[in-house]
XYZ file of C-alpha atoms in Angstrom:
725
model
C -26.064 32.735 16.143
C -26.524 36.107 14.983
C -28.136 38.363 17.338
C -30.867 40.780 16.087
C -29.666 44.825 15.581
C -31.145 46.725 18.567
C -34.127 49.353 17.431
C -32.441 52.749 16.916
C -34.223 55.828 18.241
C -35.579 58.151 15.993
C -34.846 61.659 15.350
C -37.787 63.083 17.672
C -36.897 60.644 20.656
C -33.189 61.640 20.651
C -34.129 65.392 20.586
C -36.545 64.693 23.307
C -33.641 62.532 25.602
C -31.368 65.689 25.002
C -33.998 68.160 25.978
C -34.539 66.378 29.231
C -31.215 66.214 29.992
C -30.939 69.955 29.461
C -33.883 70.701 31.481
C -32.422 68.753 34.791
C -29.599 70.957 34.109
C -31.651 74.277 34.685
C -30.401 76.643 37.473
C -33.352 77.304 38.977
C -33.872 73.549 39.371
C -30.392 73.117 40.886
C -29.887 74.023 44.772
C -26.986 75.887 46.240
C -25.847 72.780 47.959
C -26.178 69.569 46.369
C -28.490 67.357 48.789
C -28.547 64.303 46.590
C -25.866 61.144 45.696
C -24.167 62.104 42.426
C -25.139 58.306 41.350
C -28.594 59.207 42.083
C -29.393 62.326 39.703
C -32.872 63.107 37.954
C -31.850 61.727 34.753
C -30.830 58.535 36.190
C -34.319 58.585 37.979
C -36.111 59.351 34.669
C -34.427 56.410 32.937
C -35.393 54.310 35.924
C -39.211 55.157 35.375
C -38.746 54.152 31.599
C -37.312 50.771 32.552
C -40.267 50.265 34.956
C -42.976 51.091 32.373
C -41.006 49.140 29.803
C -40.857 46.024 32.425
C -44.653 46.562 32.812
C -44.375 47.577 36.380
C -46.014 50.887 35.741
C -48.788 51.626 33.426
C -48.861 54.864 31.209
C -50.879 56.773 34.157
C -48.449 55.987 36.681
C -45.366 56.781 34.401
C -46.936 60.260 33.619
C -47.742 60.868 37.089
C -44.127 60.267 38.455
C -42.631 61.940 35.592
C -44.712 64.939 36.277
C -43.257 65.322 39.526
C -39.810 64.736 38.106
C -40.011 67.337 35.510
C -41.058 69.900 37.957
C -39.372 69.675 41.125
C -35.495 68.158 39.441
C -33.026 68.660 41.998
C -34.958 70.660 44.374
C -35.239 68.744 47.724
C -38.968 68.337 48.600
C -38.037 68.849 52.498
C -35.068 70.109 54.522
C -32.801 73.350 54.873
C -32.788 73.973 51.121
C -36.404 72.963 50.112
C -38.479 75.190 48.402
C -42.292 75.525 48.318
C -42.769 76.135 44.683
C -40.550 76.051 41.503
C -40.431 78.878 38.715
C -43.078 79.454 36.343
C -40.463 79.216 33.508
C -39.637 75.592 35.024
C -43.016 74.551 35.423
C -43.877 75.527 31.547
C -40.553 73.762 30.413
C -41.744 70.498 32.411
C -45.339 70.580 30.843
C -43.853 70.998 27.144
C -41.920 67.938 28.193
C -44.730 65.904 28.943
C -46.522 67.084 25.791
C -43.651 65.755 23.778
C -43.518 62.586 25.745
C -47.299 61.852 24.712
C -46.381 62.154 21.319
C -43.454 59.855 21.455
C -45.379 57.249 23.116
C -47.718 57.038 19.981
C -44.644 56.311 17.840
C -43.823 53.221 19.764
C -46.101 49.892 20.644
C -49.543 49.626 19.113
C -49.515 53.079 17.698
C -46.569 52.789 15.858
C -47.553 52.030 12.227
C -50.849 54.183 12.635
C -49.439 56.416 10.103
C -48.307 53.831 7.683
C -51.592 51.924 7.860
C -53.414 55.087 7.090
C -51.470 55.523 4.133
C -52.108 51.983 2.854
C -55.851 52.133 3.423
C -55.780 55.610 1.418
C -56.735 55.883 -2.223
C -53.064 55.487 -3.508
C -51.744 52.824 -1.011
C -48.202 52.760 -1.069
C -47.130 52.462 -4.821
C -45.498 55.596 -6.498
C -47.797 58.163 -7.608
C -46.254 57.831 -11.092
C -48.008 54.242 -11.238
C -51.647 55.796 -11.464
C -53.335 57.805 -14.187
C -53.915 60.968 -12.328
C -54.916 63.300 -15.377
C -58.148 63.697 -14.422
C -57.169 64.655 -10.489
C -53.905 66.410 -11.207
C -53.051 69.708 -12.885
C -49.905 70.259 -15.156
C -47.850 72.905 -13.799
C -44.901 72.742 -16.078
C -43.933 70.059 -19.002
C -42.192 68.219 -16.419
C -44.133 68.645 -12.842
C -47.692 67.731 -12.093
C -49.702 68.831 -9.051
C -50.676 66.167 -6.276
C -54.049 64.960 -6.028
C -55.929 66.752 -3.140
C -56.760 63.429 -1.422
C -53.135 62.121 -1.396
C -51.414 61.134 1.828
C -47.782 62.604 2.206
C -45.061 60.597 4.041
C -43.218 62.711 6.813
C -40.124 61.922 8.658
C -40.133 61.656 12.571
C -38.339 64.879 13.002
C -40.294 67.143 10.820
C -41.349 70.380 12.238
C -43.194 73.429 11.116
C -39.936 75.098 9.886
C -38.967 72.001 7.927
C -42.365 72.144 6.465
C -42.150 75.597 4.980
C -39.487 74.583 2.343
C -40.584 71.117 1.693
C -42.448 70.541 -1.690
C -46.137 68.953 -0.940
C -47.241 70.820 -4.110
C -46.009 68.702 -7.278
C -43.911 66.002 -8.349
C -41.780 65.431 -11.434
C -42.634 63.273 -14.003
C -41.539 62.467 -17.493
C -43.725 63.446 -20.636
C -43.396 60.064 -22.369
C -43.909 58.002 -19.102
C -43.698 54.184 -19.540
C -47.014 52.405 -20.517
C -47.544 48.915 -18.789
C -45.184 46.206 -20.177
C -42.692 48.644 -21.220
C -38.886 48.309 -20.193
C -36.945 50.890 -22.412
C -36.452 54.165 -20.446
C -37.920 56.876 -22.742
C -36.692 59.999 -20.834
C -33.730 61.447 -19.024
C -36.111 62.291 -15.996
C -36.758 58.875 -15.525
C -33.262 57.625 -15.452
C -32.022 56.407 -12.279
C -28.267 56.142 -12.116
C -28.283 54.373 -8.814
C -30.573 51.566 -10.170
C -29.291 51.376 -13.542
C -25.774 52.531 -14.367
C -25.539 52.129 -17.950
C -23.343 54.996 -19.003
C -19.405 54.570 -18.765
C -19.174 58.132 -17.914
C -21.114 57.601 -14.661
C -18.965 54.811 -13.804
C -15.718 57.176 -14.110
C -17.510 59.809 -12.152
C -18.687 57.422 -9.308
C -15.050 55.980 -9.056
C -13.695 59.216 -8.833
C -15.915 59.973 -5.862
C -15.290 56.987 -4.265
C -11.476 57.801 -4.338
C -12.360 61.406 -3.153
C -14.350 59.808 -0.081
C -11.648 57.462 0.630
C -8.743 60.219 0.739
C -10.962 62.363 2.810
C -11.811 60.041 5.230
C -8.214 58.871 5.765
C -7.129 62.456 6.205
C -10.171 62.909 8.537
C -9.425 60.069 10.494
C -5.720 60.770 10.917
C -6.866 64.359 11.814
C -9.399 62.683 14.818
C -6.682 60.938 16.064
C -3.912 63.838 16.136
C -6.589 65.778 17.718
C -7.019 63.209 20.791
C -3.475 62.218 20.856
C -1.939 65.973 21.033
C -2.959 66.800 24.687
C -1.845 63.422 25.678
C 1.454 63.945 23.817
C 1.931 67.412 25.582
C 0.973 65.584 29.038
C 3.545 62.991 28.530
C 6.129 65.354 27.344
C 5.590 67.469 30.540
C 5.877 64.460 32.747
C 8.995 63.336 31.279
C 10.499 66.798 31.807
C 9.260 66.786 35.277
C 11.014 63.661 36.177
C 14.244 65.045 34.548
C 13.996 68.149 36.692
C 13.409 66.180 39.813
C 16.365 63.886 38.835
C 14.545 60.779 38.739
C 15.155 58.043 36.409
C 12.729 58.466 33.290
C 10.095 55.477 33.100
C 10.301 55.039 36.926
C 6.817 55.911 37.260
C 4.287 53.871 35.073
C 1.405 55.805 33.231
C -1.606 54.475 31.339
C -4.315 55.681 29.208
C -7.736 55.771 30.876
C -10.133 52.738 29.867
C -11.715 53.670 26.236
C -9.486 56.560 25.368
C -9.098 55.197 21.915
C -12.250 54.410 19.987
C -12.244 52.364 16.536
C -11.774 55.306 14.626
C -8.706 56.384 16.501
C -7.455 52.562 16.448
C -7.793 52.439 12.591
C -6.162 55.765 11.880
C -3.109 54.656 13.932
C -3.000 51.002 12.267
C -3.289 52.426 8.759
C 0.150 54.508 9.446
C 1.763 51.607 10.522
C 0.568 49.036 8.136
C 1.282 45.656 9.098
C 3.044 46.739 12.301
C -0.163 48.485 13.474
C -1.338 45.889 15.863
C 1.806 45.901 17.424
C 1.983 49.579 17.864
C -1.407 49.920 19.560
C -0.095 47.030 22.081
C 2.863 49.146 22.930
C 0.686 52.327 23.022
C -1.787 50.762 25.512
C 1.302 49.254 27.424
C 3.870 52.438 27.811
C 1.793 55.262 26.770
C 4.490 57.820 28.295
C 7.055 56.833 25.615
C 4.801 55.918 22.554
C 2.367 58.634 22.340
C 4.596 61.187 21.593
C 6.253 59.019 18.627
C 2.572 58.128 17.163
C 1.627 61.691 17.443
C 4.648 62.954 15.408
C 4.120 60.212 12.606
C 0.726 61.295 12.393
C 1.491 64.429 11.777
C 4.015 63.578 9.051
C 1.371 61.579 7.172
C -1.066 64.200 7.556
C 1.250 66.585 5.580
C 1.949 63.985 3.288
C -1.417 63.024 2.474
C -2.922 66.605 2.157
C 0.092 67.549 -0.308
C -0.649 64.192 -2.375
C -4.530 65.624 -2.061
C -3.568 68.686 -3.753
C -2.309 66.704 -6.567
C -5.105 64.504 -6.998
C -7.816 67.484 -6.732
C -6.077 68.481 -10.461
C -6.277 65.320 -11.778
C -10.105 64.687 -10.087
C -11.083 67.905 -11.581
C -9.760 67.217 -15.212
C -11.396 63.810 -15.071
C -14.861 65.225 -13.981
C -14.412 67.868 -16.396
C -14.046 65.368 -18.996
C -16.995 62.979 -18.200
C -19.651 65.269 -16.853
C -20.820 65.825 -19.929
C -21.138 62.537 -21.230
C -22.897 61.233 -18.108
C -25.735 63.924 -18.653
C -26.081 62.137 -22.111
C -28.584 59.338 -21.200
C -30.242 58.763 -24.447
C -26.954 57.817 -25.727
C -26.206 54.485 -24.331
C -30.167 53.537 -25.585
C -29.902 54.835 -29.032
C -26.671 53.247 -29.374
C -27.705 50.129 -28.588
C -30.873 50.355 -31.001
C -28.585 51.158 -33.807
C -26.416 47.915 -32.984
C -29.470 45.887 -32.998
C -29.881 47.019 -36.619
C -26.467 45.622 -37.409
C -27.254 42.261 -36.237
C -27.721 39.137 -38.635
C -31.448 38.314 -37.455
C -32.254 41.953 -38.119
C -31.282 42.129 -41.713
C -32.777 38.716 -42.685
C -35.642 39.463 -41.445
C -35.929 42.870 -43.086
C -35.401 41.267 -46.388
C -37.507 37.877 -45.704
C -40.468 40.189 -44.599
C -40.432 42.788 -47.310
C -43.691 41.701 -48.677
C -45.632 42.067 -45.158
C -44.045 45.554 -44.540
C -44.607 46.604 -47.967
C -48.374 45.775 -47.584
C -48.557 47.223 -43.852
C -46.094 49.948 -43.367
C -47.076 50.204 -39.893
C -45.461 47.072 -39.026
C -42.060 48.321 -39.735
C -40.025 48.778 -36.489
C -39.376 52.417 -35.856
C -37.243 54.493 -33.441
C -35.563 57.926 -33.458
C -32.263 56.272 -33.545
C -32.798 54.154 -36.609
C -34.825 56.876 -39.021
C -31.715 57.928 -40.996
C -30.831 54.321 -41.918
C -34.701 53.074 -42.653
C -34.873 51.260 -46.139
C -37.687 51.026 -48.457
C -39.956 48.246 -48.841
C -41.875 47.734 -52.165
C -43.766 44.894 -53.845
C -42.999 45.704 -57.194
C -40.577 47.941 -58.803
C -41.936 49.998 -61.653
C -38.702 50.474 -63.531
C -38.854 48.053 -66.532
C -34.736 48.224 -66.754
C -34.610 46.766 -63.176
C -37.215 43.804 -64.065
C -37.558 43.370 -60.337
C -41.233 42.268 -59.540
C -40.567 40.625 -56.579
C -41.278 42.240 -52.781
C -38.015 43.685 -52.087
C -35.886 46.179 -49.991
C -34.291 49.148 -51.595
C -31.183 50.910 -49.678
C -29.524 54.278 -51.154
C -25.832 53.651 -52.566
C -23.669 55.773 -54.746
C -19.990 55.951 -55.695
C -20.151 59.416 -53.938
C -20.260 58.072 -50.480
C -17.099 57.774 -48.251
C -16.198 54.380 -49.795
C -12.653 55.299 -49.535
C -13.112 56.070 -45.493
C -14.695 52.623 -45.125
C -11.818 50.961 -47.033
C -9.532 52.766 -44.589
C -11.457 51.760 -41.501
C -11.735 47.916 -42.376
C -8.086 47.765 -43.652
C -6.712 49.320 -40.280
C -8.755 46.682 -38.307
C -7.464 43.642 -40.483
C -4.137 44.859 -40.668
C -3.769 45.955 -36.718
C -6.171 43.641 -34.701
C -4.350 40.626 -33.262
C -7.235 38.556 -33.262
C -7.473 39.016 -37.227
C -4.491 36.480 -38.502
C -2.632 37.270 -41.732
C -5.131 34.740 -43.529
C -7.968 36.892 -42.838
C -6.217 39.976 -43.855
C -5.466 37.998 -47.216
C -9.313 37.285 -47.516
C -10.398 40.865 -47.002
C -7.956 42.071 -50.236
C -9.341 39.376 -52.193
C -12.710 40.040 -51.592
C -12.493 43.638 -51.963
C -10.512 43.132 -55.086
C -12.585 40.417 -56.840
C -16.124 41.639 -55.539
C -16.503 44.728 -53.616
C -14.664 47.094 -56.058
C -16.223 46.010 -59.051
C -19.385 45.593 -57.838
C -19.661 49.201 -56.516
C -17.606 50.477 -59.400
C -14.466 51.640 -57.075
C -11.160 52.314 -58.432
C -9.074 49.090 -58.078
C -5.970 51.204 -56.948
C -7.296 51.505 -53.487
C -6.494 48.180 -52.599
C -2.883 48.630 -53.764
C -2.168 50.149 -50.260
C -3.195 46.798 -48.674
C -0.702 44.142 -50.341
C -1.311 40.424 -50.291
C 0.681 38.913 -47.433
C 0.830 35.415 -48.777
C 2.465 33.702 -52.116
C -0.512 32.585 -53.421
C -1.389 33.666 -57.083
C -3.737 36.490 -57.798
C -6.714 35.161 -59.608
C -7.662 38.538 -60.882
C -4.487 38.500 -62.641
C -4.221 37.716 -65.986
C -1.092 36.239 -67.504
C -2.642 35.055 -70.920
C -4.701 37.385 -73.199
C -6.831 35.224 -75.726
C -7.835 36.070 -79.139
C -11.152 36.148 -80.872
C -12.180 32.632 -81.995
C -10.620 30.925 -79.532
C -12.571 28.243 -77.427
C -12.083 28.395 -73.729
C -13.400 26.903 -70.569
C -14.763 29.078 -67.923
C -16.225 28.654 -64.752
C -19.794 28.987 -66.189
C -19.043 26.486 -68.745
C -17.206 25.963 -72.183
C -17.688 28.859 -74.939
C -15.998 30.651 -77.887
C -14.602 34.113 -77.612
C -16.525 36.561 -79.457
C -14.768 39.775 -78.977
C -12.410 40.964 -76.503
C -13.522 44.472 -74.900
C -11.179 47.039 -73.260
C -12.183 48.334 -69.898
C -12.088 52.145 -68.755
C -9.109 51.559 -66.803
C -5.908 50.730 -68.622
C -4.661 47.484 -68.846
C -8.008 45.800 -67.894
C -10.537 43.862 -70.386
C -13.184 41.388 -70.716
C -14.176 38.806 -73.005
C -17.635 38.543 -74.771
C -18.048 34.409 -75.110
C -20.681 32.657 -76.697
C -21.928 29.634 -74.824
C -24.468 26.805 -75.132
C -27.298 28.742 -73.339
C -26.251 32.184 -74.914
C -23.706 34.744 -74.869
C -22.077 36.831 -71.535
C -19.373 38.734 -70.395
C -16.476 36.896 -68.912
C -13.664 38.272 -66.545
C -9.905 36.977 -67.657
C -9.910 35.449 -64.362
C -12.958 33.322 -64.697
C -10.860 31.685 -67.913
C -9.151 28.420 -66.817
C -7.694 27.344 -69.961
C -7.725 26.810 -73.876
C -9.860 24.397 -75.690
C -8.883 22.597 -79.055
C -10.728 24.809 -81.726
C -13.572 23.345 -83.607
C -13.155 25.768 -86.485
C -16.672 27.181 -85.784
C -17.769 30.374 -87.673
C -17.991 33.482 -85.419
C -20.961 35.331 -85.143
C -20.252 39.001 -83.931
C -23.723 40.173 -84.958
C -25.554 42.680 -82.812
C -28.460 40.143 -81.836
C -25.699 38.462 -79.275
C -25.386 41.568 -77.325
C -29.249 42.225 -77.318
C -29.414 39.558 -74.878
C -27.318 41.147 -72.361
C -28.032 43.618 -70.002
C -26.593 46.975 -69.760
C -23.430 47.877 -68.073
C -25.406 50.424 -65.683
C -26.902 47.278 -64.157
C -25.453 44.537 -61.879
C -27.495 41.720 -60.616
C -26.147 38.585 -58.372
C -28.034 35.924 -56.892
C -25.823 35.764 -53.611
C -26.169 33.471 -50.273
C -26.928 34.843 -47.053
C -23.177 35.480 -46.070
C -23.042 37.520 -49.319
C -26.117 39.498 -48.523
C -25.337 40.092 -45.109
C -21.646 41.600 -46.152
C -23.354 43.560 -48.571
C -25.945 45.021 -46.126
C -23.261 45.960 -43.849
C -20.899 47.685 -46.092
C -23.837 49.697 -47.076
C -24.762 50.158 -43.859
C -21.220 51.262 -42.928
C -20.747 53.882 -45.753
C -24.215 55.229 -45.208
C -23.178 56.066 -41.461
C -20.153 57.313 -42.337
C -22.007 59.678 -45.076
C -24.377 60.645 -42.107
C -21.187 61.534 -40.003
C -19.843 63.465 -42.335
C -22.868 65.507 -42.998
C -23.436 66.318 -39.170
C -19.854 67.121 -38.197
C -19.045 69.013 -41.255
C -15.385 70.098 -40.713
C -15.012 68.005 -37.519
C -15.616 64.820 -39.813
C -11.695 64.290 -40.355
C -10.826 64.379 -36.462
C -13.578 62.011 -35.914
C -12.382 59.462 -38.290
C -8.949 59.920 -37.316
C -9.954 59.180 -33.805
C -11.843 56.318 -35.204
C -9.067 54.775 -36.489
C -7.217 55.278 -33.354
C -9.672 53.170 -31.736
C -9.638 50.577 -34.355
C -5.919 50.225 -34.064
C -6.090 50.350 -30.039
C -4.372 53.835 -29.315
C -7.519 54.919 -27.563
C -10.419 53.033 -25.721
C -14.287 53.576 -26.677
C -15.038 56.146 -23.941
C -12.048 58.105 -25.100
C -13.281 57.911 -28.760
C -16.848 58.765 -27.535
C -15.466 62.098 -25.373
C -13.773 63.367 -28.989
C -16.848 63.066 -30.423
C -18.730 64.764 -27.630
C -16.411 67.715 -28.107
C -16.645 67.844 -31.913
C -20.373 67.295 -32.215
C -22.623 67.867 -29.203
C -25.633 66.342 -31.093
C -26.195 62.567 -32.156
C -23.107 61.278 -30.448
C -24.793 57.724 -30.260
C -24.309 57.783 -34.122
C -20.710 58.076 -34.053
C -20.389 55.842 -31.141
C -21.833 52.911 -33.009
C -19.746 52.992 -35.788
C -16.693 51.037 -34.348
C -19.257 48.036 -33.789
C -20.372 48.297 -37.352
C -16.760 48.197 -38.598
C -16.174 44.959 -36.616
C -19.536 43.382 -37.887
C -18.599 44.164 -41.442
C -15.097 42.852 -41.136
C -16.239 39.382 -39.648
C -19.118 39.408 -42.505
C -16.044 39.505 -45.308
C -14.233 36.827 -43.352
C -17.150 34.493 -43.624
C -17.588 35.437 -47.341
C -14.267 34.395 -48.094
C -14.740 31.081 -45.816
C -17.770 30.307 -47.931
C -15.613 30.378 -51.249
C -18.654 31.076 -53.480
C -18.547 34.701 -54.138
C -16.013 34.468 -56.751
C -17.866 31.883 -58.985
C -21.100 33.588 -58.378
C -20.040 37.161 -59.542
C -18.760 35.220 -62.349
C -22.126 34.190 -63.153
C -23.296 37.734 -62.496
C -20.855 39.326 -65.033
C -22.138 37.242 -67.963
C -24.722 40.388 -68.097
C -27.407 37.704 -69.080
C -31.040 39.170 -69.353
C -32.556 35.686 -68.718
C -32.680 35.918 -64.949
C -34.186 32.570 -64.909
C -31.104 31.213 -66.761
C -28.828 33.427 -64.292
C -30.543 31.879 -61.141
C -30.236 28.208 -62.393
C -26.551 28.949 -63.055
C -26.070 30.201 -59.452
C -28.216 27.794 -57.806
C -25.857 24.961 -59.378
C -23.007 26.721 -58.006
C -24.496 26.568 -54.393
C -27.790 25.928 -53.375
C -27.780 28.973 -50.861
C -27.942 31.473 -53.738
C -31.441 32.777 -52.606
C -30.943 36.338 -52.466
C -31.497 38.377 -55.389
C -29.329 41.299 -55.471
C -28.920 44.096 -57.867
C -27.444 47.690 -58.219
C -28.431 50.159 -60.359
C -25.548 52.872 -60.470
C -27.554 55.808 -62.251
C -30.410 55.548 -60.083
C -28.378 55.225 -56.851
C -30.140 52.419 -55.303
C -29.254 48.612 -54.362
C -32.123 46.178 -53.981
C -32.403 42.970 -52.095
C -35.080 40.225 -52.442
C -35.705 36.886 -50.957
C -36.103 34.089 -53.227
C -36.233 30.757 -51.338
C -35.729 27.241 -53.126
C -39.430 26.766 -54.641
C -40.570 30.116 -55.300
C -40.671 31.090 -59.194
C -38.667 34.081 -60.080
C -41.663 36.921 -61.218
C -40.489 37.856 -64.799
C -43.306 40.386 -65.326
C -45.321 43.209 -63.442
C -48.408 41.421 -62.173
C -50.061 44.652 -61.959
C -49.871 44.910 -65.869
C -50.783 41.292 -66.403
C -54.245 41.132 -68.185
C -56.704 38.788 -66.985
C -57.843 35.694 -69.505
C -61.068 35.959 -71.760
C -62.522 33.030 -69.793
C -62.999 35.063 -66.763
C -66.443 36.612 -67.462
C -66.636 37.888 -63.826
C -63.542 39.907 -63.925
C -64.402 41.115 -67.651
C -67.826 42.079 -66.033
C -66.053 44.132 -62.995
C -63.624 45.816 -65.669
C -66.846 47.012 -67.673
C -67.965 48.496 -64.885
C -64.856 50.355 -64.086
C -62.706 48.461 -61.744
C -59.229 47.956 -62.469
C -56.599 45.716 -61.543
C -54.921 48.313 -59.253
C -58.296 48.614 -57.241
C -58.313 45.133 -56.154
C -54.830 45.147 -54.231
C -56.225 43.200 -51.670
C -57.141 40.008 -53.725
C -54.573 36.999 -52.964
C -51.948 36.225 -55.582
C -53.578 32.950 -56.568
C -56.682 34.430 -57.547
C -54.829 37.173 -59.844
């Protein structure tokens, strides 16, 4: 059974008891000769009256009557040699002041205890915070962050508040954020509504709190030790004096037994002594109580040694604390960094990226449905229903993202390479997968130099699929990953020692890389047709189209996000970008932690620190996506289909679906236009091959012809369903 905690006195009650004790010690209430017993003092009589009132023996009027005589008479005897007729006027005035204070205290206990609180509950605003109410009509905006209290607002006052306190307390206005939360919102929008005690989400605040705890513990240990020293110092001096007196008297030391008075040491003193002696603290306390004459001087000297030692240690710790505080105080004030960083990292998730592509039609029709946040404005893609560029031949709802070769692709490669080469969680096989995917897909897809990946050699002895050991000649029949065909021509690439074949298949002609050729087939002596009509069936080199899987789509989107984030960081940081990139690589290889990286970024760039802090998470997400694409083992064959350069997109889609049924994402890049486009085409959805806005209605549709004659165009009927068009 745990007993209930006793009721603690309020500030006003404690002050009243101190005033009563001081009143009974007044000189005009003390006679020259003490006529009363020491155990029967006016203060003890005052406490007896309170006990009788609490037990119900006395009522309120009887208690006031007894206390009035006690406060006025005090220690003045009512009869006898030292009796006086009247007390001084000053003591009478002080007695009436105490009685008035006692009247007020009675209202704070018993049935009157909660009347102020009940009054507030019955008021218009109740017990809810003022920020929960719409006070725009009843309050005035003093500053952008402060509003005045309504005229009928009931304030809360503490028990010991006096008139002087009210002069410095604020009863006129309160702080409120401009973008205050609406009902149902959970995300904090303003630093003024951030409560570090309730929601400490900032790692820099954690460091400050830890330093504060350490400073508190060190200060408390030194202060407790000093408190024990102040208590034991006179006792130790007395013990030394007694020992010296015994030596002078010629008596054997220790003949007389001395003991400390009861309750000389409280819990603070005992704890301080026990801390000094560690595990032997209990034994030292027992010896101290048993033989204080010998033990007290020894303990006192030990406390002095520890006091000097701890104060010296504190001087060194103060330097460390000061440096850590200066490094973390600026980060602790950046409240929005944590929430903006979380919004950015949400954009890197698979659900978010897949939802953007699959809901491109809805976002294109209703732009207001597009999620918006200040942190992701720079990364917001464009949504469109139809692309008017005839060269792209994209007439499906799609997502458009900017991309160019001038973006920091080299920096992105260095970050990914550092992660795969140093992270213990990534095995050598994953490093091999990264090199293969970059060399066979990412580098040629974005038109990047192939020598970049040479710094990350293959770790296994598996053959390089992109390496060509045999160069076939025109007229030979070969078997490729997309079917059998005959080589029409061999085209040299812009990079030395690179080339590709133009091969005629049963379904048409297309370009094939040497790595896509399996082996040579017997020749059938078919005449080679090298006319320009074959090349007319192919798209230009400026355009690349691939029907990829979900994993390929996520990898491309994440990589584009990575280079875009690095480009924005380069623009915002300016000359400090190289140092931020170096710090980022140190974080990836494990030389520093995320907090140190964020601190370095904050030193180099005072704003938009959340942008830099979210890049490491994006690097990890992109690396995981590359590994998943390699494990899927479909990107190589799908990209071979893409390199056919077929203008017939229906045929290209059919070839891709024969490779895998998951090739439902239409991805194409136009290098001259600086855009990469994504469209979602699940199985069962037909590929739109013509612009629906330019499609003429059939002649039999008289109603539409009639409306057209009246000046209505197809563009004016955008709200009409697709089926009716």
